[in-house]
PDB file of C-alpha atoms in Angstrom:
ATOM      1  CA  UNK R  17     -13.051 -17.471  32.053  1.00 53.00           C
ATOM      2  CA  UNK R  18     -12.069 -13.658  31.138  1.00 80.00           C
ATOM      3  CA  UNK R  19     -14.212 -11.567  29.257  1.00 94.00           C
ATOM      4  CA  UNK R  20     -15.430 -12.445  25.696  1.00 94.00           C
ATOM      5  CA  UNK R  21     -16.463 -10.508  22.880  1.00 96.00           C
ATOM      6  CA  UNK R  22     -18.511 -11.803  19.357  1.00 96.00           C
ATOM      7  CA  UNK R  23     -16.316 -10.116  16.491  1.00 96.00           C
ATOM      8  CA  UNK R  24     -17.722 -10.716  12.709  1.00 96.00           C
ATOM      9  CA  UNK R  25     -15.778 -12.001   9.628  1.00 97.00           C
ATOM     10  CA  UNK R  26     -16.116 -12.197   6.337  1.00 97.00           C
ATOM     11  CA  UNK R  27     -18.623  -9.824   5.771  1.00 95.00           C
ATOM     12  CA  UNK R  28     -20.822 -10.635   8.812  1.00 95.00           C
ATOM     13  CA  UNK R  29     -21.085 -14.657   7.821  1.00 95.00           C
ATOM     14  CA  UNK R  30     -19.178 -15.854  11.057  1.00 96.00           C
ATOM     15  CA  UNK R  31     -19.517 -14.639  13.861  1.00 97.00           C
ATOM     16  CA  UNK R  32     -16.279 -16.023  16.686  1.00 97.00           C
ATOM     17  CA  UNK R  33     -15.850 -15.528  20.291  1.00 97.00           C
ATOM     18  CA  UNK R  34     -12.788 -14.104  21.350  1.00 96.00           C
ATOM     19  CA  UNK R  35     -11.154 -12.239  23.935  1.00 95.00           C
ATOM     20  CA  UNK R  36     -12.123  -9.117  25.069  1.00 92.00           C
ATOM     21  CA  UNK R  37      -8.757  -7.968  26.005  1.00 89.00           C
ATOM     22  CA  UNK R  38      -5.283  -8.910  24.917  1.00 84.00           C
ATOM     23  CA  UNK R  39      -4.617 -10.753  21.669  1.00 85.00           C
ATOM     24  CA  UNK R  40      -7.556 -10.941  18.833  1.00 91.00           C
ATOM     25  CA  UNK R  41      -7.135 -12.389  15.687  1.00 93.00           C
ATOM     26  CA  UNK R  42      -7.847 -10.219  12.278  1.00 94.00           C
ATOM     27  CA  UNK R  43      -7.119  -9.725   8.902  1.00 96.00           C
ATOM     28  CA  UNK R  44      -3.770 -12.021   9.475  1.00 97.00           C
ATOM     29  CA  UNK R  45      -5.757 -15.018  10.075  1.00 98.00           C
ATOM     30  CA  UNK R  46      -8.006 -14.198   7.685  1.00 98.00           C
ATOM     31  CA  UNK R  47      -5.802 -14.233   4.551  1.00 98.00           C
ATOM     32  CA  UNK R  48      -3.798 -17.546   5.864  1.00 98.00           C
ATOM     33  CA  UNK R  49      -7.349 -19.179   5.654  1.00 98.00           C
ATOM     34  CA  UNK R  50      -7.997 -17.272   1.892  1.00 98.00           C
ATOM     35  CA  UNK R  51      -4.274 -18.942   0.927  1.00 98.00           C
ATOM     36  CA  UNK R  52      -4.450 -23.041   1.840  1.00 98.00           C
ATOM     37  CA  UNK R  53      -5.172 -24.704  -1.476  1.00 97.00           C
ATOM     38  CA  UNK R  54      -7.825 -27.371   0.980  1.00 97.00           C
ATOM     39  CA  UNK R  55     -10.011 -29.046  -0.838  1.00 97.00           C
ATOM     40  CA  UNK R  56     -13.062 -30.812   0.244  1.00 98.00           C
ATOM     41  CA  UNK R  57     -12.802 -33.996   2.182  1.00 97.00           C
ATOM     42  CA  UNK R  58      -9.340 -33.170   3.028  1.00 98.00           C
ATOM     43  CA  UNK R  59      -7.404 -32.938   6.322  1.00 98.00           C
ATOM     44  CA  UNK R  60      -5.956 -29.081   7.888  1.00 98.00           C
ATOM     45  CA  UNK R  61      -4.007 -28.595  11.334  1.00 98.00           C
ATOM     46  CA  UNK R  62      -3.655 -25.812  12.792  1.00 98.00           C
ATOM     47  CA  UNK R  63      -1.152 -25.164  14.652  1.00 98.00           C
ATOM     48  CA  UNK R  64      -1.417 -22.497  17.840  1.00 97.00           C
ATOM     49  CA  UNK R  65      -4.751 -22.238  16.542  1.00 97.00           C
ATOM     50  CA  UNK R  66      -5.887 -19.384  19.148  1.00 97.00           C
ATOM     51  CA  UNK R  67      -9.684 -18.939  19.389  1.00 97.00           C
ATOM     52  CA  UNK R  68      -9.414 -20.207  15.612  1.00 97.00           C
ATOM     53  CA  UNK R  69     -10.309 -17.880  14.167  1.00 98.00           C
ATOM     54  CA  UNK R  70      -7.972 -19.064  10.245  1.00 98.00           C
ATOM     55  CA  UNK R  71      -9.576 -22.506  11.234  1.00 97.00           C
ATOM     56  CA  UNK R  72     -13.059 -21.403  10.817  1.00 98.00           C
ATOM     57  CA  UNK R  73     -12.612 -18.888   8.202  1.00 98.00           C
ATOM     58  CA  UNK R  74     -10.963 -22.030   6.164  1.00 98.00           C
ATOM     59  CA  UNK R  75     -14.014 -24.196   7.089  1.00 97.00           C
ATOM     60  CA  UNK R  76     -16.464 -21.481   5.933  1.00 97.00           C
ATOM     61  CA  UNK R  77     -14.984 -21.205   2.602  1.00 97.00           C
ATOM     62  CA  UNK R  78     -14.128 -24.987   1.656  1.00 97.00           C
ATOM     63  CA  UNK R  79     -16.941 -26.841   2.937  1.00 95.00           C
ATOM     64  CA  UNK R  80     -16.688 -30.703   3.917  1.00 96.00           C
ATOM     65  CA  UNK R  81     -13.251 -30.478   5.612  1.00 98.00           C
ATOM     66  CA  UNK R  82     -11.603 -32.139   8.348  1.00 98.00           C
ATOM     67  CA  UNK R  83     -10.157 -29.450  10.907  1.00 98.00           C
ATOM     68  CA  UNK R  84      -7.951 -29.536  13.514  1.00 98.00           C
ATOM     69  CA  UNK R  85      -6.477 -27.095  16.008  1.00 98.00           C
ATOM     70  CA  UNK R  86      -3.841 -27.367  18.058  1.00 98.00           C
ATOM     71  CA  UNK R  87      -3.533 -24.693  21.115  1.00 98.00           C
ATOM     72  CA  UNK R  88      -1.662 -24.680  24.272  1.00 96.00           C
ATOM     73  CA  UNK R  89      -3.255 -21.689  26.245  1.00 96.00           C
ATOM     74  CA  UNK R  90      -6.544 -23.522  28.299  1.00 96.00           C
ATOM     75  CA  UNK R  91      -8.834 -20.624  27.606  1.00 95.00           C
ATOM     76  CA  UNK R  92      -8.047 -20.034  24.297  1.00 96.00           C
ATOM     77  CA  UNK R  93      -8.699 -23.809  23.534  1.00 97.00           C
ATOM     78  CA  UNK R  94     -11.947 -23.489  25.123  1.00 97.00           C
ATOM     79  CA  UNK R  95     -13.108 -20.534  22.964  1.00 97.00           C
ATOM     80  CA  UNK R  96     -12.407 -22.159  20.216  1.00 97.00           C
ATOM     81  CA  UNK R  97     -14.685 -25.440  21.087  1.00 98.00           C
ATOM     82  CA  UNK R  98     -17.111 -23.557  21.512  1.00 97.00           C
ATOM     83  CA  UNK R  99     -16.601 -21.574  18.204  1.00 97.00           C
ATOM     84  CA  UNK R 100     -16.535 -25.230  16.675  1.00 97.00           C
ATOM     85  CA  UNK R 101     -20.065 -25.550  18.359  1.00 96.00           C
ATOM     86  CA  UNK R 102     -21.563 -22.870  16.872  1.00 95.00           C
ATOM     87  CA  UNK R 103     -20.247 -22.715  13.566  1.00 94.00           C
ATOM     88  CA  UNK R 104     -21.169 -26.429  13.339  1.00 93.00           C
ATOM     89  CA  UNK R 105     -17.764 -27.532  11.515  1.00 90.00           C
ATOM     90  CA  UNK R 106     -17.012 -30.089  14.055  1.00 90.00           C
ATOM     91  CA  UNK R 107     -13.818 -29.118  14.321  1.00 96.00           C
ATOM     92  CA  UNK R 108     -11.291 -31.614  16.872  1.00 98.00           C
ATOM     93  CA  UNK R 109      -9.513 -28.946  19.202  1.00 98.00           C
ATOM     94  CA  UNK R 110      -6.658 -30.848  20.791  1.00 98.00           C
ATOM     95  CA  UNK R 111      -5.475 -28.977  23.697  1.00 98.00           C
ATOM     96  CA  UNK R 112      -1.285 -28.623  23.994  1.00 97.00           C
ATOM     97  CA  UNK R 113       2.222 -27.409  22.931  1.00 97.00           C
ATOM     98  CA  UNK R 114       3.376 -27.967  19.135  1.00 97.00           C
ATOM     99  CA  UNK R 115       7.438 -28.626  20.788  1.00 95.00           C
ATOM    100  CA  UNK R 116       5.891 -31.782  22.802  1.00 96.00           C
ATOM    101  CA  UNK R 117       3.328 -33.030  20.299  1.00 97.00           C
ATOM    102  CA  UNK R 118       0.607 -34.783  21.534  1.00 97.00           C
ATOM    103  CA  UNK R 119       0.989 -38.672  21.075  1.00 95.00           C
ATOM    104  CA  UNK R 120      -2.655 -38.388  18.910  1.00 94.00           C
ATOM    105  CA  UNK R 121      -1.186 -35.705  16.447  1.00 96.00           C
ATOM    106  CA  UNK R 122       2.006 -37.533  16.408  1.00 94.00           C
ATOM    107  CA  UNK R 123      -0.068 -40.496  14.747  1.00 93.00           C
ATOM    108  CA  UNK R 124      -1.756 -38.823  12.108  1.00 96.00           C
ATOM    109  CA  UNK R 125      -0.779 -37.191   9.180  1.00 97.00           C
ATOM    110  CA  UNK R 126      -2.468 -34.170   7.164  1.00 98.00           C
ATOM    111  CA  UNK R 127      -3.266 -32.839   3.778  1.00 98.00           C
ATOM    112  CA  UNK R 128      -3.016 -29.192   5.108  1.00 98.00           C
ATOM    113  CA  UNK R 129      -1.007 -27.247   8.132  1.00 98.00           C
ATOM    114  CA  UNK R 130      -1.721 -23.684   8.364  1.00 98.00           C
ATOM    115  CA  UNK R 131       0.315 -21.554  11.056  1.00 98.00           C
ATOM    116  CA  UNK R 132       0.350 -17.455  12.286  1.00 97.00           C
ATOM    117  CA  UNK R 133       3.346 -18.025  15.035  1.00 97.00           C
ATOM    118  CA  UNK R 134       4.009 -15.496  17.184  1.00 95.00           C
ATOM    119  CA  UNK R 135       5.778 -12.608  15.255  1.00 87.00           C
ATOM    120  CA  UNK R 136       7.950 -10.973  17.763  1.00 59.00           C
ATOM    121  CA  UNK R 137      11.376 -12.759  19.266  1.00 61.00           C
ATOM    122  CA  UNK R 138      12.439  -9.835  21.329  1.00 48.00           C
ATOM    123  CA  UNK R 139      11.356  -7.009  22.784  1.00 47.00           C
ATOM    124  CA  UNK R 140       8.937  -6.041  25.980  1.00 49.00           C
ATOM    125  CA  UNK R 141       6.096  -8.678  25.920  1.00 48.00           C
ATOM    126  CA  UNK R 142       2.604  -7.106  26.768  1.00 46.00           C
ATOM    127  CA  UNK R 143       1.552  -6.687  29.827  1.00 51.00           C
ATOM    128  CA  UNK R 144      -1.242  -8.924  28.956  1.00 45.00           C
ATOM    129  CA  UNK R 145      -0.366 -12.886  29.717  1.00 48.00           C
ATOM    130  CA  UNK R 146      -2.268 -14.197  26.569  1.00 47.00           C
ATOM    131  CA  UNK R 147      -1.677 -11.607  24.447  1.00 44.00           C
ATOM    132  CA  UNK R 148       1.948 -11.619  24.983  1.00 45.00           C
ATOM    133  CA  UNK R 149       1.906 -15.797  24.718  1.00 47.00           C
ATOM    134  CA  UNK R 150       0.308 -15.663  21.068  1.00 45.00           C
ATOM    135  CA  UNK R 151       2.741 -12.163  19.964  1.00 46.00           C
ATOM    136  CA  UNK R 152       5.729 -13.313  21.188  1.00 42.00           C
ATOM    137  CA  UNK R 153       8.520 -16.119  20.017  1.00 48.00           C
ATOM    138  CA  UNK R 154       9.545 -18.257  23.336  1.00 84.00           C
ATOM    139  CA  UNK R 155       8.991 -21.195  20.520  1.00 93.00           C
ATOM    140  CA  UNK R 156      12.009 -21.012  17.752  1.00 96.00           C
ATOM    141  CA  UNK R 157      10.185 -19.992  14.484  1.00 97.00           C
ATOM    142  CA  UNK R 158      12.312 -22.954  12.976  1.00 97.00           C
ATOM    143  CA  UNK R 159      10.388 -25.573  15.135  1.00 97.00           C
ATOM    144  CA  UNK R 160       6.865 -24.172  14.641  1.00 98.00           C
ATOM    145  CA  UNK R 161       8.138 -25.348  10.836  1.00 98.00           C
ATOM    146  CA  UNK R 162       9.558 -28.366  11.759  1.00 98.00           C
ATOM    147  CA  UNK R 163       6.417 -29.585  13.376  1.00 98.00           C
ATOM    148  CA  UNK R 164       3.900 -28.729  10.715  1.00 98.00           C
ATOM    149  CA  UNK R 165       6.400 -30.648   8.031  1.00 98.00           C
ATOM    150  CA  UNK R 166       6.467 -33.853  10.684  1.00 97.00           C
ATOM    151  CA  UNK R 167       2.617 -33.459  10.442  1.00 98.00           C
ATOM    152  CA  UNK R 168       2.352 -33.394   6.803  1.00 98.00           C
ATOM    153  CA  UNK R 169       1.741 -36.207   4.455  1.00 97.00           C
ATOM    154  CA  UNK R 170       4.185 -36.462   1.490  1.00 96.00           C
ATOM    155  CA  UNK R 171       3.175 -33.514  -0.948  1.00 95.00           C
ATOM    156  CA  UNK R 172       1.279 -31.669   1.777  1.00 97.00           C
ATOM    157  CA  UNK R 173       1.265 -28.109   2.014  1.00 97.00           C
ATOM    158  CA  UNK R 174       2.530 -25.774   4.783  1.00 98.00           C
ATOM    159  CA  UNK R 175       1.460 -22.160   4.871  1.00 98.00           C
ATOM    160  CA  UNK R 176       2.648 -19.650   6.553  1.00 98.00           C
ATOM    161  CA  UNK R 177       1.546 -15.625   7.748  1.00 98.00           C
ATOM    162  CA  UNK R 178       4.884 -13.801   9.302  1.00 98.00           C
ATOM    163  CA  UNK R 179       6.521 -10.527   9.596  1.00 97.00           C
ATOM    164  CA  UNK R 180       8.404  -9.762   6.356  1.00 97.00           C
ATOM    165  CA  UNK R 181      11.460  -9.656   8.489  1.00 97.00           C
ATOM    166  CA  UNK R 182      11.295 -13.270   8.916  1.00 97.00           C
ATOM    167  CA  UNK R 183      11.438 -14.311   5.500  1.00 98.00           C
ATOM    168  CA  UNK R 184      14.938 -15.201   5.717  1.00 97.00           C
ATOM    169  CA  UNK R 185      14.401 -17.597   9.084  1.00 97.00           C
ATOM    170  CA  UNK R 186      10.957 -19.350   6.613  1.00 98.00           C
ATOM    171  CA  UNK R 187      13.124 -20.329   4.009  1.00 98.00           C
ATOM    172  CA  UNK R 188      16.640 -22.031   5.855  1.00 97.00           C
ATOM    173  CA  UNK R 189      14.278 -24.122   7.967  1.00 97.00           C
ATOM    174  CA  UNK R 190      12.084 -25.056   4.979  1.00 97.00           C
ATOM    175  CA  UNK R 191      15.378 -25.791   2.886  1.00 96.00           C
ATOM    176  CA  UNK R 192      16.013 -29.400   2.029  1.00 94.00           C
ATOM    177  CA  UNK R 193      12.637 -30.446   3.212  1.00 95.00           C
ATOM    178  CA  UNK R 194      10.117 -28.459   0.688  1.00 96.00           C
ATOM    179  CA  UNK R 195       9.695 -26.648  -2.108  1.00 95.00           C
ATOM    180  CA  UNK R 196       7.381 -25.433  -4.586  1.00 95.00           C
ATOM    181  CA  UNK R 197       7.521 -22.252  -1.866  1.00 97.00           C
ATOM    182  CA  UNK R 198       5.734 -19.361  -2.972  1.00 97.00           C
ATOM    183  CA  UNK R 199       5.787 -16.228  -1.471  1.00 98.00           C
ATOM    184  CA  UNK R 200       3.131 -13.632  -1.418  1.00 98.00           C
ATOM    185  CA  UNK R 201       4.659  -9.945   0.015  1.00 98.00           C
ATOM    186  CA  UNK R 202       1.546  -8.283   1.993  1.00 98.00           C
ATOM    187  CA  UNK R 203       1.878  -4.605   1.909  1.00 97.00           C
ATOM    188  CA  UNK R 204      -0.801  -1.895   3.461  1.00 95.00           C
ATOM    189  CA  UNK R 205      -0.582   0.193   0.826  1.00 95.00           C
ATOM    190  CA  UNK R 206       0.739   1.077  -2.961  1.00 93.00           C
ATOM    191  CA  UNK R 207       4.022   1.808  -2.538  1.00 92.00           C
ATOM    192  CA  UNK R 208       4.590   0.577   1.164  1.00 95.00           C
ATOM    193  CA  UNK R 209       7.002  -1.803   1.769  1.00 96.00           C
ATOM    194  CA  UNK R 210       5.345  -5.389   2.838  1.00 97.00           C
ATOM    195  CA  UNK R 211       4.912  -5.629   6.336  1.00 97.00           C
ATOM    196  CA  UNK R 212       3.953  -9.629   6.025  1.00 98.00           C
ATOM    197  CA  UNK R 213       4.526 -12.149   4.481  1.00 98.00           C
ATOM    198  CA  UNK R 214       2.494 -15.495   3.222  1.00 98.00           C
ATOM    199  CA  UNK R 215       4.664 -18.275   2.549  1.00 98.00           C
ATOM    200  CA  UNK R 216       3.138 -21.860   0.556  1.00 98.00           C
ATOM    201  CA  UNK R 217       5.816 -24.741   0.659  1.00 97.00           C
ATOM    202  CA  UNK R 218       4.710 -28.648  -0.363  1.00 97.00           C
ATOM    203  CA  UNK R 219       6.678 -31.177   1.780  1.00 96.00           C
ATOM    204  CA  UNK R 220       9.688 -33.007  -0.684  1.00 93.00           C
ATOM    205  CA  UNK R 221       9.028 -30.675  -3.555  1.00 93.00           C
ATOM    206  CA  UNK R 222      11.579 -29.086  -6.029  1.00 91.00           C
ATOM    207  CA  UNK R 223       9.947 -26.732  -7.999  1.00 92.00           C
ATOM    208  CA  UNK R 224      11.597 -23.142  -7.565  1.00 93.00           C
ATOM    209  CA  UNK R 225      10.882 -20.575  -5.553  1.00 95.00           C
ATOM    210  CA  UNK R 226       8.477 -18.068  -6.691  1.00 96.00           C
ATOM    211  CA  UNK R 227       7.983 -14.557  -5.668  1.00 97.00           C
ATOM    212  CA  UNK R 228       4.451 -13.304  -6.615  1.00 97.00           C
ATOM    213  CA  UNK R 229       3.123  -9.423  -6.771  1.00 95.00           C
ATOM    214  CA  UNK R 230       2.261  -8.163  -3.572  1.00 97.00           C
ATOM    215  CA  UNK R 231      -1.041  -8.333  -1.781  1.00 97.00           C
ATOM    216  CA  UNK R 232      -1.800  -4.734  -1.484  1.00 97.00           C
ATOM    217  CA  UNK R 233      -4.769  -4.070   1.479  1.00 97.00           C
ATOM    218  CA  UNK R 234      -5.729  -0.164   1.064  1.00 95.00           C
ATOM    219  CA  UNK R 235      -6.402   1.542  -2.187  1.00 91.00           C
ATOM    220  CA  UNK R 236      -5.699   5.358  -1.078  1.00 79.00           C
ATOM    221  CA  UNK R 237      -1.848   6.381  -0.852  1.00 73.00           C
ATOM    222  CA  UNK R 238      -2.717   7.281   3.008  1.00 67.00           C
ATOM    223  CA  UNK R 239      -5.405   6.620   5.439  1.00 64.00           C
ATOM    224  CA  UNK R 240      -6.899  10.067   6.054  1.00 63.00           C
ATOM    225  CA  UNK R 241     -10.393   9.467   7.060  1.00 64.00           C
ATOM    226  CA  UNK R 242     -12.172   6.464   9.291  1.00 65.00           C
ATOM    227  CA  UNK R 243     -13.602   4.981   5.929  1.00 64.00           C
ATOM    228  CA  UNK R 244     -12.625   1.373   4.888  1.00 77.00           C
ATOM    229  CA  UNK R 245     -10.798   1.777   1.592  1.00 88.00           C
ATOM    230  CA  UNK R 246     -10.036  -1.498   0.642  1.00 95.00           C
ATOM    231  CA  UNK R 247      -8.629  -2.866  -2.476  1.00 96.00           C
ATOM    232  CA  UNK R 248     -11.033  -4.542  -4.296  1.00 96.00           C
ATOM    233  CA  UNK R 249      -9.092  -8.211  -3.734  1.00 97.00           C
ATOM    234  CA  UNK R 250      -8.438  -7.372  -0.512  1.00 97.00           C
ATOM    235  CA  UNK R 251     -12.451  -6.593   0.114  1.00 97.00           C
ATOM    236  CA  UNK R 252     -13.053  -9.868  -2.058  1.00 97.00           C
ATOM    237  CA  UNK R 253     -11.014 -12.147   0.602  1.00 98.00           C
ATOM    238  CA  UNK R 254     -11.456 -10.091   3.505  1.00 97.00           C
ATOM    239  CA  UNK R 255     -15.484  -9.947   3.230  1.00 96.00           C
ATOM    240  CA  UNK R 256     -16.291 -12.668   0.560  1.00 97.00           C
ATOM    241  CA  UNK R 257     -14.504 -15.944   1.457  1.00 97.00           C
ATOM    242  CA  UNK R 258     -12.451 -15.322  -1.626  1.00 98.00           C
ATOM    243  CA  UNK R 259      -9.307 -18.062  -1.891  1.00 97.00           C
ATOM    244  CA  UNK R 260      -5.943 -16.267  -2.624  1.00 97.00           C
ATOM    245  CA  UNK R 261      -4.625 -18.444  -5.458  1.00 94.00           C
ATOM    246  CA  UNK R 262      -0.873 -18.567  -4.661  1.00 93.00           C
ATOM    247  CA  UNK R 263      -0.313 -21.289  -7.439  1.00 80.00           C
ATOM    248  CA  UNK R 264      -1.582 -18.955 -10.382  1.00 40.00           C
ATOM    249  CA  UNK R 265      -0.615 -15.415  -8.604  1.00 36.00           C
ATOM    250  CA  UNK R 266      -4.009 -14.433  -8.416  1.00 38.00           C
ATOM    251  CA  UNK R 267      -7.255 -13.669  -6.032  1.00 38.00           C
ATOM    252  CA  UNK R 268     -10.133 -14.994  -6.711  1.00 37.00           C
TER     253      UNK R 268
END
């Protein structure tokens, strides 16, 4: 196996093994853990679940959850059984590719899917192999949501992290099929225009759309000093396991 490296979350209670080079999850994964409404006793997927990092950032929050991940790169499935290990969630990682399901996912049905595909669908991949696997799109963005609704049990929720750009591509594949969608814009700054997106959606919903106040990251108007200058909601999910509340447009 390449080189590993511990990195901490939320505030120093997990600790996850990831890569030392090439991709690394962060604050992405992070906040899609802080937005799935899971409540104990029920069932999350993952899907391209990584080193899952969202995974166990979910399962640290909500305790008394059933997790799954899904990942197709070997070594990346492997760090994250042993991150299962030693976080003691017992999470099932099921080794494979989301557009040829495996025939035990196919059979089961969740509560929860929770997704971060890869944002980029053109461009130079990385030089890195992994890294350029989990950043870039060679799996449409439309069937990453087509298999988390498959996966769903009726009124499930889906939940998305993206690129803001790919708002547009969330919603016509999630049209006719869910609803209830919220959206949460994710900006780095006041001001800034969102750079991500987080997207809720229950399956066979019809509640409108809603589009909540951003998510704003940094409190200054510009970074000008290595000093973490959080917001204080983004320091309350970021280092406290706080949920975002995308039914009530609020953090907490």
């Amino acid at each position: 196996m390449s080189a590993t490296r511990d990195d901490a979350f939320l505030g120093g209670r997990l600790t996850l093994r990831q890569p030392a080079r090439g991709y690394r999850a962060g604050a992405d994964a992070v906040m899609l853990a802080a937005a799935c409404p899971a409540q104990p006793g029920q069932r999350v997927l993952e899907l391209g679940c990584g080193a899952g990092v969202a995974l166990f950032c979910l399962g640290a929050r909500v305790r008394g959850l059933s997790l799954t991940g899904l990942e197709r790169q070997p070594a990346l499935a492997d760090l994250a059984r042993h991150n299962a290990a030693a976080t003691g969630t017992g999470a099932r990682i099921i080794s494979g590719d989301l557009s040829a399901m495996p025939p035990e996912l196919r059979a089961e049905s969740f509560d929860h899917v929770i997704a971060n595909p890869p944002f980029f669908a053109a461009g130079t991949p990385a030089p890195d192999a992994a890294r350029a696997a989990a950043r870039h799109e060679d799996t449409p963005l439309a069937d990453w949501i087509d298999a988390g609704l498959r996966r769903l049990a009726p009124s499930g929720t889906l939940t998305l992290i993206h690129r803001a750009e790919a708002l547009g591509r969330i919603l016509g594949a999630l049209e006719g099929r869910a609803g209830g969608i919220a959206v949460l814009p994710v900006t780095s700054r006041y001001g800034h225009p969102a750079g991500r997106v987080i997207v809720a959606a229950r399956k066979g919903a019809r509640s409108p759309l809603r589009l909540l106040s951003p998510f704003i990251l940094h409190e200054k108007p510009a970074h000008d000093r290595d000093a973490e200058d959080l917001t204080p909601a983004a320091q309350a999910v970021l280092r406290h396991a706080a949920a975002i509340n995308l039914e009530l447009s609020r953090f907490g």
